[in-house]
Amino acid sequence: MKSIWLRLMLLPFVLLLASCATVNTVANAPETEGVSSYFDEDYDLVKEAVTNSIYNLGVDIKMQRDIGSRHSIVFSKDMSAFSWGEVGRVMVIPMDDGRSKVTVYTEKRSKYQLTGTSENEFAQEIFLSTRNILAVLK
């Protein structure tokens, strides 16, 4: 009886951990996931501006890599008193017309988490910062 009771008590914690987003889940998510914005500047310039904007966020960059002609930056935001933290990926994709597409995809570490930074909040901050950096780099 004690064993069954212990299992029932641990079940919510197991379910909570099983539903956690990780660096790998966002790094391997489909490229179509997330919020996108287009920039008129060329790929190399946008890649530099996006990288700097991620550093300015104060998040922990976990991985940067080129995947074919695309650049991917995976980051995490630590847990705080109000949030379990978030993980995210930013992709810079060159377009055929010379523009660049930037896609921001994030997940909260816990699917049950109500607080923290939303994907749209991350995206808007990254897009604004990238535009400001591009204005200086031009």
PDB file of C-alpha atoms in Angstrom:
ATOM      1  CA  MET A   1       0.000   0.000   0.000  1.00  0.00           C
ATOM      2  CA  LYS A   2       2.837   2.369   0.878  1.00  0.00           C
ATOM      3  CA  SER A   3       4.455   1.679  -2.494  1.00  0.00           C
ATOM      4  CA  ILE A   4       1.292   2.571  -4.409  1.00  0.00           C
ATOM      5  CA  TRP A   5       0.871   5.768  -2.390  1.00  0.00           C
ATOM      6  CA  LEU A   6       4.465   6.796  -3.076  1.00  0.00           C
ATOM      7  CA  ARG A   7       4.019   6.196  -6.827  1.00  0.00           C
ATOM      8  CA  LEU A   8       0.857   8.269  -6.875  1.00  0.00           C
ATOM      9  CA  MET A   9       2.638  11.103  -5.104  1.00  0.00           C
ATOM     10  CA  LEU A  10       5.550  11.030  -7.553  1.00  0.00           C
ATOM     11  CA  LEU A  11       3.374  10.852 -10.674  1.00  0.00           C
ATOM     12  CA  PRO A  12       2.778  14.641 -10.997  1.00  0.00           C
ATOM     13  CA  PHE A  13       6.527  15.289 -10.813  1.00  0.00           C
ATOM     14  CA  VAL A  14       7.252  12.679 -13.458  1.00  0.00           C
ATOM     15  CA  LEU A  15       4.585  14.157 -15.735  1.00  0.00           C
ATOM     16  CA  LEU A  16       5.951  17.653 -15.174  1.00  0.00           C
ATOM     17  CA  LEU A  17       9.480  16.604 -16.097  1.00  0.00           C
ATOM     18  CA  ALA A  18       8.300  14.625 -19.114  1.00  0.00           C
ATOM     19  CA  SER A  19       6.653  17.711 -20.562  1.00  0.00           C
ATOM     20  CA  CYS A  20       9.726  19.940 -20.308  1.00  0.00           C
ATOM     21  CA  ALA A  21      11.178  21.723 -23.312  1.00  0.00           C
ATOM     22  CA  THR A  22      14.919  21.279 -23.768  1.00  0.00           C
ATOM     23  CA  VAL A  23      17.649  22.747 -25.931  1.00  0.00           C
ATOM     24  CA  ASN A  24      17.327  19.678 -28.176  1.00  0.00           C
ATOM     25  CA  THR A  25      13.568  20.042 -28.633  1.00  0.00           C
ATOM     26  CA  VAL A  26      13.889  23.589 -29.937  1.00  0.00           C
ATOM     27  CA  ALA A  27      17.083  22.948 -31.909  1.00  0.00           C
ATOM     28  CA  ASN A  28      15.397  20.103 -33.787  1.00  0.00           C
ATOM     29  CA  ALA A  29      11.974  21.711 -34.221  1.00  0.00           C
ATOM     30  CA  PRO A  30      10.706  22.213 -37.773  1.00  0.00           C
ATOM     31  CA  GLU A  31      12.033  25.332 -39.449  1.00  0.00           C
ATOM     32  CA  THR A  32       8.468  26.532 -39.997  1.00  0.00           C
ATOM     33  CA  GLU A  33       7.870  26.923 -36.238  1.00  0.00           C
ATOM     34  CA  GLY A  34       8.036  30.377 -34.709  1.00  0.00           C
ATOM     35  CA  VAL A  35       7.546  34.051 -35.482  1.00  0.00           C
ATOM     36  CA  SER A  36       9.285  35.484 -38.553  1.00  0.00           C
ATOM     37  CA  SER A  37      10.347  38.876 -39.829  1.00  0.00           C
ATOM     38  CA  TYR A  38      12.071  39.886 -43.066  1.00  0.00           C
ATOM     39  CA  PHE A  39      15.032  42.231 -43.351  1.00  0.00           C
ATOM     40  CA  ASP A  40      16.125  44.002 -46.527  1.00  0.00           C
ATOM     41  CA  GLU A  41      19.825  43.576 -45.749  1.00  0.00           C
ATOM     42  CA  ASP A  42      21.960  40.679 -46.951  1.00  0.00           C
ATOM     43  CA  TYR A  43      22.394  37.460 -45.009  1.00  0.00           C
ATOM     44  CA  ASP A  44      25.878  38.104 -43.566  1.00  0.00           C
ATOM     45  CA  LEU A  45      24.939  41.502 -42.190  1.00  0.00           C
ATOM     46  CA  VAL A  46      21.670  40.227 -40.700  1.00  0.00           C
ATOM     47  CA  LYS A  47      23.465  37.196 -39.223  1.00  0.00           C
ATOM     48  CA  GLU A  48      25.921  39.523 -37.446  1.00  0.00           C
ATOM     49  CA  ALA A  49      23.135  41.801 -36.192  1.00  0.00           C
ATOM     50  CA  VAL A  50      21.013  38.872 -34.949  1.00  0.00           C
ATOM     51  CA  THR A  51      23.987  37.333 -33.144  1.00  0.00           C
ATOM     52  CA  ASN A  52      24.657  40.644 -31.383  1.00  0.00           C
ATOM     53  CA  SER A  53      20.992  41.053 -30.474  1.00  0.00           C
ATOM     54  CA  ILE A  54      20.967  37.589 -28.860  1.00  0.00           C
ATOM     55  CA  TYR A  55      24.048  38.519 -26.807  1.00  0.00           C
ATOM     56  CA  ASN A  56      22.245  41.719 -25.738  1.00  0.00           C
ATOM     57  CA  LEU A  57      19.302  39.674 -24.421  1.00  0.00           C
ATOM     58  CA  GLY A  58      21.451  38.317 -21.615  1.00  0.00           C
ATOM     59  CA  VAL A  59      20.484  34.720 -22.333  1.00  0.00           C
ATOM     60  CA  ASP A  60      22.818  31.741 -22.358  1.00  0.00           C
ATOM     61  CA  ILE A  61      23.807  30.806 -25.912  1.00  0.00           C
ATOM     62  CA  LYS A  62      23.951  27.024 -26.032  1.00  0.00           C
ATOM     63  CA  MET A  63      24.776  26.413 -29.692  1.00  0.00           C
ATOM     64  CA  GLN A  64      25.537  28.265 -32.901  1.00  0.00           C
ATOM     65  CA  ARG A  65      25.808  26.412 -36.171  1.00  0.00           C
ATOM     66  CA  ASP A  66      25.405  26.734 -39.885  1.00  0.00           C
ATOM     67  CA  ILE A  67      22.924  24.306 -41.386  1.00  0.00           C
ATOM     68  CA  GLY A  68      23.381  24.493 -45.139  1.00  0.00           C
ATOM     69  CA  SER A  69      22.917  28.159 -46.016  1.00  0.00           C
ATOM     70  CA  ARG A  70      21.099  28.912 -42.736  1.00  0.00           C
ATOM     71  CA  HIS A  71      22.449  30.007 -39.371  1.00  0.00           C
ATOM     72  CA  SER A  72      20.912  28.731 -36.138  1.00  0.00           C
ATOM     73  CA  ILE A  73      21.416  30.081 -32.613  1.00  0.00           C
ATOM     74  CA  VAL A  74      19.962  28.097 -29.705  1.00  0.00           C
ATOM     75  CA  PHE A  75      19.663  29.786 -26.323  1.00  0.00           C
ATOM     76  CA  SER A  76      18.189  29.308 -22.883  1.00  0.00           C
ATOM     77  CA  LYS A  77      16.931  31.656 -20.223  1.00  0.00           C
ATOM     78  CA  ASP A  78      17.493  30.551 -16.658  1.00  0.00           C
ATOM     79  CA  MET A  79      14.838  29.819 -14.098  1.00  0.00           C
ATOM     80  CA  SER A  80      13.774  32.737 -11.919  1.00  0.00           C
ATOM     81  CA  ALA A  81      11.409  33.295  -9.031  1.00  0.00           C
ATOM     82  CA  PHE A  82       8.591  33.737 -11.558  1.00  0.00           C
ATOM     83  CA  SER A  83       9.503  31.270 -14.302  1.00  0.00           C
ATOM     84  CA  TRP A  84      10.921  27.815 -14.943  1.00  0.00           C
ATOM     85  CA  GLY A  85      12.862  29.423 -17.794  1.00  0.00           C
ATOM     86  CA  GLU A  86      12.648  29.245 -21.551  1.00  0.00           C
ATOM     87  CA  VAL A  87      14.613  27.774 -24.447  1.00  0.00           C
ATOM     88  CA  GLY A  88      14.689  29.158 -27.953  1.00  0.00           C
ATOM     89  CA  ARG A  89      16.113  29.081 -31.435  1.00  0.00           C
ATOM     90  CA  VAL A  90      16.741  31.918 -33.861  1.00  0.00           C
ATOM     91  CA  MET A  91      17.323  31.101 -37.513  1.00  0.00           C
ATOM     92  CA  VAL A  92      18.697  33.462 -40.149  1.00  0.00           C
ATOM     93  CA  ILE A  93      17.721  32.360 -43.647  1.00  0.00           C
ATOM     94  CA  PRO A  94      18.869  34.000 -46.895  1.00  0.00           C
ATOM     95  CA  MET A  95      16.094  34.677 -49.394  1.00  0.00           C
ATOM     96  CA  ASP A  96      16.403  34.509 -53.174  1.00  0.00           C
ATOM     97  CA  ASP A  97      15.604  38.226 -53.531  1.00  0.00           C
ATOM     98  CA  GLY A  98      18.602  39.289 -51.393  1.00  0.00           C
ATOM     99  CA  ARG A  99      16.604  39.809 -48.223  1.00  0.00           C
ATOM    100  CA  SER A 100      16.984  37.753 -45.047  1.00  0.00           C
ATOM    101  CA  LYS A 101      14.334  36.015 -42.977  1.00  0.00           C
ATOM    102  CA  VAL A 102      14.740  35.734 -39.205  1.00  0.00           C
ATOM    103  CA  THR A 103      12.607  33.209 -37.328  1.00  0.00           C
ATOM    104  CA  VAL A 104      12.347  33.080 -33.534  1.00  0.00           C
ATOM    105  CA  TYR A 105      10.982  29.909 -31.946  1.00  0.00           C
ATOM    106  CA  THR A 106      10.794  29.506 -28.168  1.00  0.00           C
ATOM    107  CA  GLU A 107       9.199  27.211 -25.632  1.00  0.00           C
ATOM    108  CA  LYS A 108       8.737  27.534 -21.924  1.00  0.00           C
ATOM    109  CA  ARG A 109      10.600  24.828 -20.054  1.00  0.00           C
ATOM    110  CA  SER A 110       7.359  23.596 -18.528  1.00  0.00           C
ATOM    111  CA  LYS A 111       4.204  23.351 -20.605  1.00  0.00           C
ATOM    112  CA  TYR A 112       2.254  24.178 -17.435  1.00  0.00           C
ATOM    113  CA  GLN A 113       4.168  27.409 -16.850  1.00  0.00           C
ATOM    114  CA  LEU A 114       1.955  30.496 -16.968  1.00  0.00           C
ATOM    115  CA  THR A 115       4.615  33.140 -16.394  1.00  0.00           C
ATOM    116  CA  GLY A 116       7.864  33.940 -18.163  1.00  0.00           C
ATOM    117  CA  THR A 117       8.766  35.431 -21.516  1.00  0.00           C
ATOM    118  CA  SER A 118       6.492  34.471 -24.412  1.00  0.00           C
ATOM    119  CA  GLU A 119       7.670  33.592 -27.915  1.00  0.00           C
ATOM    120  CA  ASN A 120       6.173  36.826 -29.242  1.00  0.00           C
ATOM    121  CA  GLU A 121       7.966  38.891 -26.570  1.00  0.00           C
ATOM    122  CA  PHE A 122      11.310  37.263 -27.438  1.00  0.00           C
ATOM    123  CA  ALA A 123      10.669  37.761 -31.158  1.00  0.00           C
ATOM    124  CA  GLN A 124       9.724  41.440 -30.879  1.00  0.00           C
ATOM    125  CA  GLU A 125      12.762  42.177 -28.720  1.00  0.00           C
ATOM    126  CA  ILE A 126      15.121  40.339 -31.091  1.00  0.00           C
ATOM    127  CA  PHE A 127      13.609  41.967 -34.205  1.00  0.00           C
ATOM    128  CA  LEU A 128      13.782  45.472 -32.706  1.00  0.00           C
ATOM    129  CA  SER A 129      17.346  44.983 -31.490  1.00  0.00           C
ATOM    130  CA  THR A 130      18.383  43.556 -34.876  1.00  0.00           C
ATOM    131  CA  ARG A 131      16.898  46.569 -36.681  1.00  0.00           C
ATOM    132  CA  ASN A 132      18.712  48.957 -34.333  1.00  0.00           C
ATOM    133  CA  ILE A 133      22.025  47.147 -34.833  1.00  0.00           C
ATOM    134  CA  LEU A 134      21.547  47.090 -38.620  1.00  0.00           C
ATOM    135  CA  ALA A 135      20.991  50.856 -38.587  1.00  0.00           C
ATOM    136  CA  VAL A 136      24.430  51.258 -36.982  1.00  0.00           C
ATOM    137  CA  LEU A 137      26.185  48.677 -39.177  1.00  0.00           C
ATOM    138  CA  LYS A 138      25.021  50.187 -42.490  1.00  0.00           C
TER     139      LYS A 138
END
